[in-house]
Short mmCIF file of C-alpha atoms in Angstrom, two decimals:
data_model
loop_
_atom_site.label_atom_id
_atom_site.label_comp_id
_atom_site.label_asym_id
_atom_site.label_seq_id
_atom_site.Cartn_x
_atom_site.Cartn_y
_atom_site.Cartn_z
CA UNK A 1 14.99 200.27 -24.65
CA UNK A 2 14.11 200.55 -28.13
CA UNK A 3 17.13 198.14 -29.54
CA UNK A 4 15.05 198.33 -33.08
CA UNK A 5 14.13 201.14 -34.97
CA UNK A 6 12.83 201.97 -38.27
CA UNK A 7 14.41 204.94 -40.13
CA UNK A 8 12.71 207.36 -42.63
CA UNK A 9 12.48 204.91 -45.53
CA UNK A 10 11.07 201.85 -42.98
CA UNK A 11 14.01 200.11 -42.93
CA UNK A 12 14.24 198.04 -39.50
CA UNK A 13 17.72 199.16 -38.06
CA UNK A 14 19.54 197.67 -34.68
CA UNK A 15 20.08 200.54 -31.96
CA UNK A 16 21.24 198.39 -29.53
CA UNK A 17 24.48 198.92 -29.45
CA UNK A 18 24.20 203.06 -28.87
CA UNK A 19 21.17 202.70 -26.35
CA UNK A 20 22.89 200.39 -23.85
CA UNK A 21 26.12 202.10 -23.91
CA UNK A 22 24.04 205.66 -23.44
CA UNK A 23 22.39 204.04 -20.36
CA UNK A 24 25.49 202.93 -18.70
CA UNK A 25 27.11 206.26 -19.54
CA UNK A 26 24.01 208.32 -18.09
CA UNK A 27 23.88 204.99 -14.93
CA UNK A 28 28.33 205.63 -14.70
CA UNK A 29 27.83 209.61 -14.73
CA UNK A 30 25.62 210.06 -11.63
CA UNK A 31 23.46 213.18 -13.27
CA UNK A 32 20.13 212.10 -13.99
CA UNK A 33 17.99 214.54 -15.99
CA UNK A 34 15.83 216.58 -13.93
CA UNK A 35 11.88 217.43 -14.28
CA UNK A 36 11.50 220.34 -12.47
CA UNK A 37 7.28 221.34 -11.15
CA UNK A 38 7.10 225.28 -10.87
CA UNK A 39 5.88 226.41 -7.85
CA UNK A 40 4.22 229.84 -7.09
CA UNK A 41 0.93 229.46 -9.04
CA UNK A 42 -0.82 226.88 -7.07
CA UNK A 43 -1.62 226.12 -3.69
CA UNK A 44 -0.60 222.11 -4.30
CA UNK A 45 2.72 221.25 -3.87
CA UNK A 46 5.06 218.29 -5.09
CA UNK A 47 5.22 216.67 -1.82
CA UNK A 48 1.95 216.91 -0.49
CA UNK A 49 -0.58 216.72 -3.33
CA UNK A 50 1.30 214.76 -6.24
CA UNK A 51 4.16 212.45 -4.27
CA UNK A 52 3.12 209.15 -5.29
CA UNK A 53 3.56 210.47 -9.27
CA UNK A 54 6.20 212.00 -8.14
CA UNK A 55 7.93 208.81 -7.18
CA UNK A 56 6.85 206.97 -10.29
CA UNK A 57 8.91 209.48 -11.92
CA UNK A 58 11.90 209.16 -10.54
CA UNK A 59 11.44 205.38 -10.85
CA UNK A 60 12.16 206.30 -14.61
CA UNK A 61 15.50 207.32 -13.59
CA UNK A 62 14.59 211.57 -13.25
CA UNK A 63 15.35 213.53 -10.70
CA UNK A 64 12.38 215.76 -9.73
CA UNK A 65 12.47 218.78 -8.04
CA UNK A 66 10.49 222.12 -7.38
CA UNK A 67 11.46 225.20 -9.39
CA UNK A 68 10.70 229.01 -8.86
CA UNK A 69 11.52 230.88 -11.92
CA UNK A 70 11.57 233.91 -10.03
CA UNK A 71 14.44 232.98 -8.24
CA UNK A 72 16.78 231.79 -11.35
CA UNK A 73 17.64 233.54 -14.44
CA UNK A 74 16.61 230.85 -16.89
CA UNK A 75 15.53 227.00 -16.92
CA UNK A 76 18.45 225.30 -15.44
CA UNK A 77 20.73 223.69 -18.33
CA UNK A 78 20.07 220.08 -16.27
CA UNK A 79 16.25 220.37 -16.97
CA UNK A 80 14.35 217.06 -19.07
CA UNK A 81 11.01 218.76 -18.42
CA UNK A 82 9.38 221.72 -16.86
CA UNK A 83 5.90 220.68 -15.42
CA UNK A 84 3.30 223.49 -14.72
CA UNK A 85 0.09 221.94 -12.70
CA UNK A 86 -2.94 223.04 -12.06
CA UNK A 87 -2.25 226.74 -11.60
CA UNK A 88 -4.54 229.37 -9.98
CA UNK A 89 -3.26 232.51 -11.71
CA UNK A 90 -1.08 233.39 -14.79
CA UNK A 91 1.97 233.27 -15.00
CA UNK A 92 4.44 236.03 -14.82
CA UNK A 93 5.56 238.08 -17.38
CA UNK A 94 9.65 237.29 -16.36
CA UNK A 95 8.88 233.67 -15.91
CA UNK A 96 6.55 233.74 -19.28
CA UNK A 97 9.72 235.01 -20.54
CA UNK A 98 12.21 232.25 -19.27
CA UNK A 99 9.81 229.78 -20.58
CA UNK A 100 9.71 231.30 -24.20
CA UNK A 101 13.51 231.19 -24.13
CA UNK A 102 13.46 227.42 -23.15
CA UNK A 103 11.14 226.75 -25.79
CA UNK A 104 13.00 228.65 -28.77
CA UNK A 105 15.93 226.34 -27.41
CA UNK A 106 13.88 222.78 -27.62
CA UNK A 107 12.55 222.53 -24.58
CA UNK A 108 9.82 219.71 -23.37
CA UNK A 109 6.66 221.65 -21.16
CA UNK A 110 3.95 219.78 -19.84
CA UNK A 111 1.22 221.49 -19.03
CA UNK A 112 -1.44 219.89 -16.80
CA UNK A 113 -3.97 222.97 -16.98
CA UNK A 114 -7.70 221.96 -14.75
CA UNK A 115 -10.37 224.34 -14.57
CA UNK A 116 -9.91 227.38 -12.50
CA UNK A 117 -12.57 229.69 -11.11
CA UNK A 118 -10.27 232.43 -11.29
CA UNK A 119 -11.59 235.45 -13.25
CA UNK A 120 -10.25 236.74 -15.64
CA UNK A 121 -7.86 235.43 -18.79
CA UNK A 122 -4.37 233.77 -18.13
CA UNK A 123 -2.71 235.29 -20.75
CA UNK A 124 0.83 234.29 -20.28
CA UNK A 125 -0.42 230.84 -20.43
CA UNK A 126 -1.72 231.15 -23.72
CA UNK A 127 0.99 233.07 -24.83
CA UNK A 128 3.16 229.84 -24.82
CA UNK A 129 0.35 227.57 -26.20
CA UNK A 130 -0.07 229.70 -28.71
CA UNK A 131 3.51 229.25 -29.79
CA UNK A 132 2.40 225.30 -30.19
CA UNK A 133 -0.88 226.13 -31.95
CA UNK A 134 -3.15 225.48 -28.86
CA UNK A 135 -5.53 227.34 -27.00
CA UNK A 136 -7.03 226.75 -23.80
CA UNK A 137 -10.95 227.03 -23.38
CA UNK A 138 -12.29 228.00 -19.86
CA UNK A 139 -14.70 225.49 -18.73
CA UNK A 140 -15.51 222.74 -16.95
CA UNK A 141 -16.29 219.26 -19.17
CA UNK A 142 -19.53 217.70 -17.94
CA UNK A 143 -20.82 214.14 -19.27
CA UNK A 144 -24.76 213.84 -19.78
CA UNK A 145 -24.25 210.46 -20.88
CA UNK A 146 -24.96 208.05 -17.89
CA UNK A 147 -23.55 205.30 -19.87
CA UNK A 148 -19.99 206.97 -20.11
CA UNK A 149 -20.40 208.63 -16.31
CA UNK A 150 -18.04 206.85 -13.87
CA UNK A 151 -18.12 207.13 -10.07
CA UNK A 152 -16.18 209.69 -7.89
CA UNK A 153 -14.30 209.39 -4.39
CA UNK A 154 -16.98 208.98 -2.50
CA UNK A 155 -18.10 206.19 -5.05
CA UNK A 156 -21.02 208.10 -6.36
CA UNK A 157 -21.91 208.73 -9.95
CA UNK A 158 -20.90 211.63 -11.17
CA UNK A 159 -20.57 213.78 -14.35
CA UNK A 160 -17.42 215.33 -13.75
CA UNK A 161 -16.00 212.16 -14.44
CA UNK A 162 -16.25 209.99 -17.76
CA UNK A 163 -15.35 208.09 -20.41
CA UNK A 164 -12.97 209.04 -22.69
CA UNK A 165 -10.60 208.11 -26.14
CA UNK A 166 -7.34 208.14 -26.50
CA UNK A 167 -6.98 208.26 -30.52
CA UNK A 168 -4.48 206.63 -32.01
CA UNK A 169 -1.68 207.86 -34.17
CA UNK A 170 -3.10 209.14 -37.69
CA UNK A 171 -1.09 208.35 -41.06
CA UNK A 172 0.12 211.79 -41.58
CA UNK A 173 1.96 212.06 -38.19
CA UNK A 174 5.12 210.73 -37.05
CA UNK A 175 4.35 210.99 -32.92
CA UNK A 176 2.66 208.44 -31.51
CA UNK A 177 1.50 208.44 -27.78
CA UNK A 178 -1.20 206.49 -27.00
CA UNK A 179 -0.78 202.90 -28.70
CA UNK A 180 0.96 200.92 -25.98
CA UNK A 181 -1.65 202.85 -23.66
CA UNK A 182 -4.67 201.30 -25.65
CA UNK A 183 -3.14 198.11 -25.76
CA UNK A 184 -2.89 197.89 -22.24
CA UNK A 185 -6.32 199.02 -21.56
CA UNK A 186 -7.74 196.36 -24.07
CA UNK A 187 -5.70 194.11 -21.75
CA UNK A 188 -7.45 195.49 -19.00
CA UNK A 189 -5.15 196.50 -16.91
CA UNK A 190 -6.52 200.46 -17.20
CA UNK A 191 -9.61 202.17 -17.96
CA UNK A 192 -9.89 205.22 -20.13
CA UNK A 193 -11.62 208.02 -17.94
CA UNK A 194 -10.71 211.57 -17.08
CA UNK A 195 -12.23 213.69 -14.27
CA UNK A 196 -12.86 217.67 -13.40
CA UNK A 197 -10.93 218.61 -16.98
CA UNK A 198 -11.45 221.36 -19.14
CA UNK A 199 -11.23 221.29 -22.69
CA UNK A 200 -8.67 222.86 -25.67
CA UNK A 201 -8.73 223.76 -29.38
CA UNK A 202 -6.07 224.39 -32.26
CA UNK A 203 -5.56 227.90 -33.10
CA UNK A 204 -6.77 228.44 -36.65
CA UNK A 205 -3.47 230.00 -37.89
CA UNK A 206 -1.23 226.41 -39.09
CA UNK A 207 2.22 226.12 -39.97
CA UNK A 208 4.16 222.95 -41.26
CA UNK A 209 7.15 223.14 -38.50
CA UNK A 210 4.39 222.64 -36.05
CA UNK A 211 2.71 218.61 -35.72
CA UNK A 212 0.32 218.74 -33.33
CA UNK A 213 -2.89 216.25 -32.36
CA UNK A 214 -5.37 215.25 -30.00
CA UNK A 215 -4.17 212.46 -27.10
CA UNK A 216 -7.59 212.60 -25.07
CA UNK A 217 -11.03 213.04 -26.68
CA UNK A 218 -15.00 212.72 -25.79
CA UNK A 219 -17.17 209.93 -27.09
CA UNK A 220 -20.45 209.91 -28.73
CA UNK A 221 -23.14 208.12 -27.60
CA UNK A 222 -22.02 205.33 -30.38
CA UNK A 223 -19.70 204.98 -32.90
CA UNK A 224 -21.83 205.58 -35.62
CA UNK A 225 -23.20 208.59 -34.00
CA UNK A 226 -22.18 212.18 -34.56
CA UNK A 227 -24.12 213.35 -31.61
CA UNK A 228 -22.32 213.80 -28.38
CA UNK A 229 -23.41 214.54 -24.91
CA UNK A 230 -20.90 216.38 -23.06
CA UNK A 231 -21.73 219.94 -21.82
CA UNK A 232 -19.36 222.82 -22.01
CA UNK A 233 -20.04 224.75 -18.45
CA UNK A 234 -17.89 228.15 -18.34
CA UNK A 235 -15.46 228.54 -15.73
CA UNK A 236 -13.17 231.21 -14.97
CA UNK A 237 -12.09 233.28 -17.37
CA UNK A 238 -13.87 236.48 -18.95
CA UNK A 239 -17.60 237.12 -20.50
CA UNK A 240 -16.21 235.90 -24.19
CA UNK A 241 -14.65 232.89 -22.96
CA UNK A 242 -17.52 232.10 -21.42
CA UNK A 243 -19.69 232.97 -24.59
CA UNK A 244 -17.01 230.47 -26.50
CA UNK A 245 -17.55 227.59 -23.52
CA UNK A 246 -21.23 227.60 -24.17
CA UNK A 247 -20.86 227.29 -27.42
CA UNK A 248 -18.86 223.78 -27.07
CA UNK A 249 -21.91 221.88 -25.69
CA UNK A 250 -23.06 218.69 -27.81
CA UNK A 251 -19.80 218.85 -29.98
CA UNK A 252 -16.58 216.85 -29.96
CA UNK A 253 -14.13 217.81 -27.99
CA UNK A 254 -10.25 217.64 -27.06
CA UNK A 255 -9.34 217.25 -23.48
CA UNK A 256 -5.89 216.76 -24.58
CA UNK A 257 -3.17 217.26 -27.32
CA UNK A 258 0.64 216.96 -28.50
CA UNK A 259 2.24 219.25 -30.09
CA UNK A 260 5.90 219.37 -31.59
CA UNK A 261 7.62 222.43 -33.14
CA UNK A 262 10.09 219.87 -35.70
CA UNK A 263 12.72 222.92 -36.15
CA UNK A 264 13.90 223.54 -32.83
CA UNK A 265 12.57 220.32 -31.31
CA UNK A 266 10.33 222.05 -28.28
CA UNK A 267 7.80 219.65 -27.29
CA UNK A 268 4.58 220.34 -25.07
CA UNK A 269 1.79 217.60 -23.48
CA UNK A 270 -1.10 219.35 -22.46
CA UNK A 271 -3.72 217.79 -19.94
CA UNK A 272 -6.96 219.73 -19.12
CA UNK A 273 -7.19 217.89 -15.28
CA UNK A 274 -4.52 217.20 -12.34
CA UNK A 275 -6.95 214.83 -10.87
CA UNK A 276 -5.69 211.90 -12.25
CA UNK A 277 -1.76 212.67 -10.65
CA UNK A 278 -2.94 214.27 -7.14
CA UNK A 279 -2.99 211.64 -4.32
CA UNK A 280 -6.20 212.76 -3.07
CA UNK A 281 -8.37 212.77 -6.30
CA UNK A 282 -6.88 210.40 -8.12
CA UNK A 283 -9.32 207.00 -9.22
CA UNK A 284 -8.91 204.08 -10.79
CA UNK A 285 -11.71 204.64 -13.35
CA UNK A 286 -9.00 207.72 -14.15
CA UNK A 287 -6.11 205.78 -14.29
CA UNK A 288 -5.00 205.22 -18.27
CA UNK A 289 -4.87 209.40 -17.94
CA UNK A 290 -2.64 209.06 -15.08
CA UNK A 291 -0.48 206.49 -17.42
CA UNK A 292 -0.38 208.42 -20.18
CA UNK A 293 0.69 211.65 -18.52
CA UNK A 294 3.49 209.42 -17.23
CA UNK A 295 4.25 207.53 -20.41
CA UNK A 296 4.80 211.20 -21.98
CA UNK A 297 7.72 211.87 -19.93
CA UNK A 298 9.51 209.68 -22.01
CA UNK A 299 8.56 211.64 -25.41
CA UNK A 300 8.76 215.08 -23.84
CA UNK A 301 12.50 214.20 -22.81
CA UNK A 302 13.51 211.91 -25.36
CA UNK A 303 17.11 211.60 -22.66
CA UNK A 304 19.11 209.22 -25.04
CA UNK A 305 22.52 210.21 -24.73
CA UNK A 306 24.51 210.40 -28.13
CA UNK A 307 27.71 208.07 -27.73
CA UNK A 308 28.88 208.13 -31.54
CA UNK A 309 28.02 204.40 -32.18
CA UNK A 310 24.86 205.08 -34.65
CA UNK A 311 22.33 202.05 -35.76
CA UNK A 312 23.04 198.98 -38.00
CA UNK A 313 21.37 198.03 -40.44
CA UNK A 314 21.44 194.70 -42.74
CA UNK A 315 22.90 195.48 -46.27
CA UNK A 316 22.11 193.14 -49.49
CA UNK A 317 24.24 192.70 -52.80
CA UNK A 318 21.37 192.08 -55.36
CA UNK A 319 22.31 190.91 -59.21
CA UNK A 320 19.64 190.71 -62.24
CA UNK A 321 19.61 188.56 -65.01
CA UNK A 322 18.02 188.59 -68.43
CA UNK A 323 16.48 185.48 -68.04
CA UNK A 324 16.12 181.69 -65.87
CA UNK A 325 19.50 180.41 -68.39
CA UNK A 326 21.23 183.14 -67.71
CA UNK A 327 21.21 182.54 -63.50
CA UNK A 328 21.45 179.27 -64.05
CA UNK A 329 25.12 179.96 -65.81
CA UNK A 330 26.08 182.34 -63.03
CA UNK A 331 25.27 179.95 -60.63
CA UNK A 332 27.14 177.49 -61.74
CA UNK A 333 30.18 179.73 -62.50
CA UNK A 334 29.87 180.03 -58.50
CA UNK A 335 29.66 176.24 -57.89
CA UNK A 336 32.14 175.42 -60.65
CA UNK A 337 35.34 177.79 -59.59
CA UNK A 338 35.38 177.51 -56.01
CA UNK A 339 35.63 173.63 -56.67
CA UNK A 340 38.35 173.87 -59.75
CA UNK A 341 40.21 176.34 -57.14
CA UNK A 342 39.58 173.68 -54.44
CA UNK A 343 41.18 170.55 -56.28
CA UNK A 344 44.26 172.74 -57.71
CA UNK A 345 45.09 173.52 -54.14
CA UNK A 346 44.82 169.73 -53.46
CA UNK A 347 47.01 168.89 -56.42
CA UNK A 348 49.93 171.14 -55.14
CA UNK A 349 49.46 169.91 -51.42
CA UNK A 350 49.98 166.47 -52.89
CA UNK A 351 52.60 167.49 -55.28
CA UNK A 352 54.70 169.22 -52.38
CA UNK A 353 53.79 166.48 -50.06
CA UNK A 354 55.04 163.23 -51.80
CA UNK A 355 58.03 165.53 -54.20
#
């Protein structure tokens, strides 16, 4: 629980008091927020391909459930976060509809998007990344770099899988994702690798409602180096996606953003591989992506419940003086009368006492 919080001007402020109460209230009520994964656009299924995340979900006190949009009028009011992974076609036009809705009323998406051979353009799909300022590329990230290559399931060393960043928050933005994930990986308890993803890029049209960066990036070769060695293999998609995938070889790339519409509060996470939450591809050289797809639960829902309390903060009387005489008058003022007040109460209690 974050008990301390700064607010806009950096002031540290106690929460404490609204957080706990929240949590017993949300603990008390018996409805836990709900992340819902749609269904009907991939042959993996909650239960069989991503349990074990699906469990270390709920540990964070969510329900999780399976959703068909086809089979509801909207996103249920109930829902944290809607989850779409690793589909193999586009979405539909009604449910690309529902979704829009849910977004223009603050919803949290997280889109976990790997590369799919399927031909042809899933234009639904970008429809709603579009409304965040992202667009998906169709290919399949390879790394060239044997240095940043780590091994596969069948512990063999493979390209598909490889290093990667997760950059830290800049200056100019007020979301920030990744720093207790670095901190634990410079702790060693994960490593930062991502395998069988695809790659994304802002849309070139920008507006200032919209605060959006990078969570998972490609390395160069070195640090100084401007070089980098990942290739950009086309995948799915039509022949000028696959022009625009070629063209992506040898450059920096994002394999994963934020992005955060600050007027109506919609929030989307979007992941260009599944591997890294399906029980059966899932590696430990792949783990800090695995963490921080689960540590963005938290920011996607952002569940604290509102109990009317509000934060405290420590207030200060200040008082200026012309000069060092001048305090040093004041302050005796403030030594003197509380002790003349002092032995005038003691001359009454004597006077009463022996009258």
């Amino acid at each position: 629980i974050r008990c301390f919080q700064q607010d806009s001007n950096g002031i540290l402020e106690y929460a404490g008091e609204e957080l706990i109460a929240g949590a017993i209230y949300l603990c008390t009520s018996g409805n836990l927020p709900t992340v819902y994964f749609l269904t009907g656009y991939s042959d993996k299924t909650l239960d069989e391909n991503y349990s074990i995340y699906k469990e270390e979900i709920m540990s964070d006190n969510y329900d999780v459930q399976e959703l068909n949009l086809s089979e509801v009028d909207k996103v249920p009011e109930n829902t944290a976060i809607i989850y779409l992974a690793a589909p193999q076609k586009d979405i539909s036009d009604s449910d690309r509809d529902k979704l829009s809705q849910y977004i223009d009323n603050g919803g949290a998406i997280s889109m976990i998007l790997p590369p799919s051979e399927t031909e042809g353009r899933f234009e639904n799909i970008e429809y709603l990344l579009a409304r965040f300022e992202i667009s998906m590329d169709y290919n399949l990230v390879r790394e060239k770099n044997a240095d940043w290559q780590y091994r596969n399931l069948d512990s063999e060393q493979d390209d598909r899988y490889f290093r990667v960043s997760y950059p830290s928050k800049g200056e100019d933005y007020t979301e920030d994702l990744t720093t207790d994930l670095n901190t634990l990986i410079t702790e060693g308890k994960y490593i930062a690798g991502i395998g069988n993803t695809r790659s994304f890029s802002e849309l070139t049209s920008s507006s200032e409602m919209i605060e959006k960066a990078s969570i998972i990036e490609n390395i160069p070769p070195t640090q100084d180096s401007t070089d980098y060695t990942t290739i950009s293999e086309p995948m799915g998609g039509d022949e000028k996606t696959a022009a625009e995938a070629k063209g992506k070889s040898n450059a920096p790339l994002v394999l994963g953003y934020y992005s955060y519409n600050k007027q109506t509060g919609a929030k989307l996470i979007v992941i260009g591989s599944d591997d890294s939450i399906d029980n059966d591809r899932v590696t430990i050289s792949i783990y800090g992506t695995r963490m921080l797809t689960l540590f963005s639960n938290t920011w996607l829902s952002d569940s604290d419940i509102d109990m009317g309390i509000g934060t405290k903060s420590n207030s200060y009387d200040t008082m200026t003086f012309e000069d060092g005489e001048d305090a040093s008058k004041t302050i005796r003022l403030f030594i003197f009368i509380p002790v003349i007040f002092a032995l005038a109460g003691v001359a009454v209690w004597l006077k009463r006492r022996y009258a």
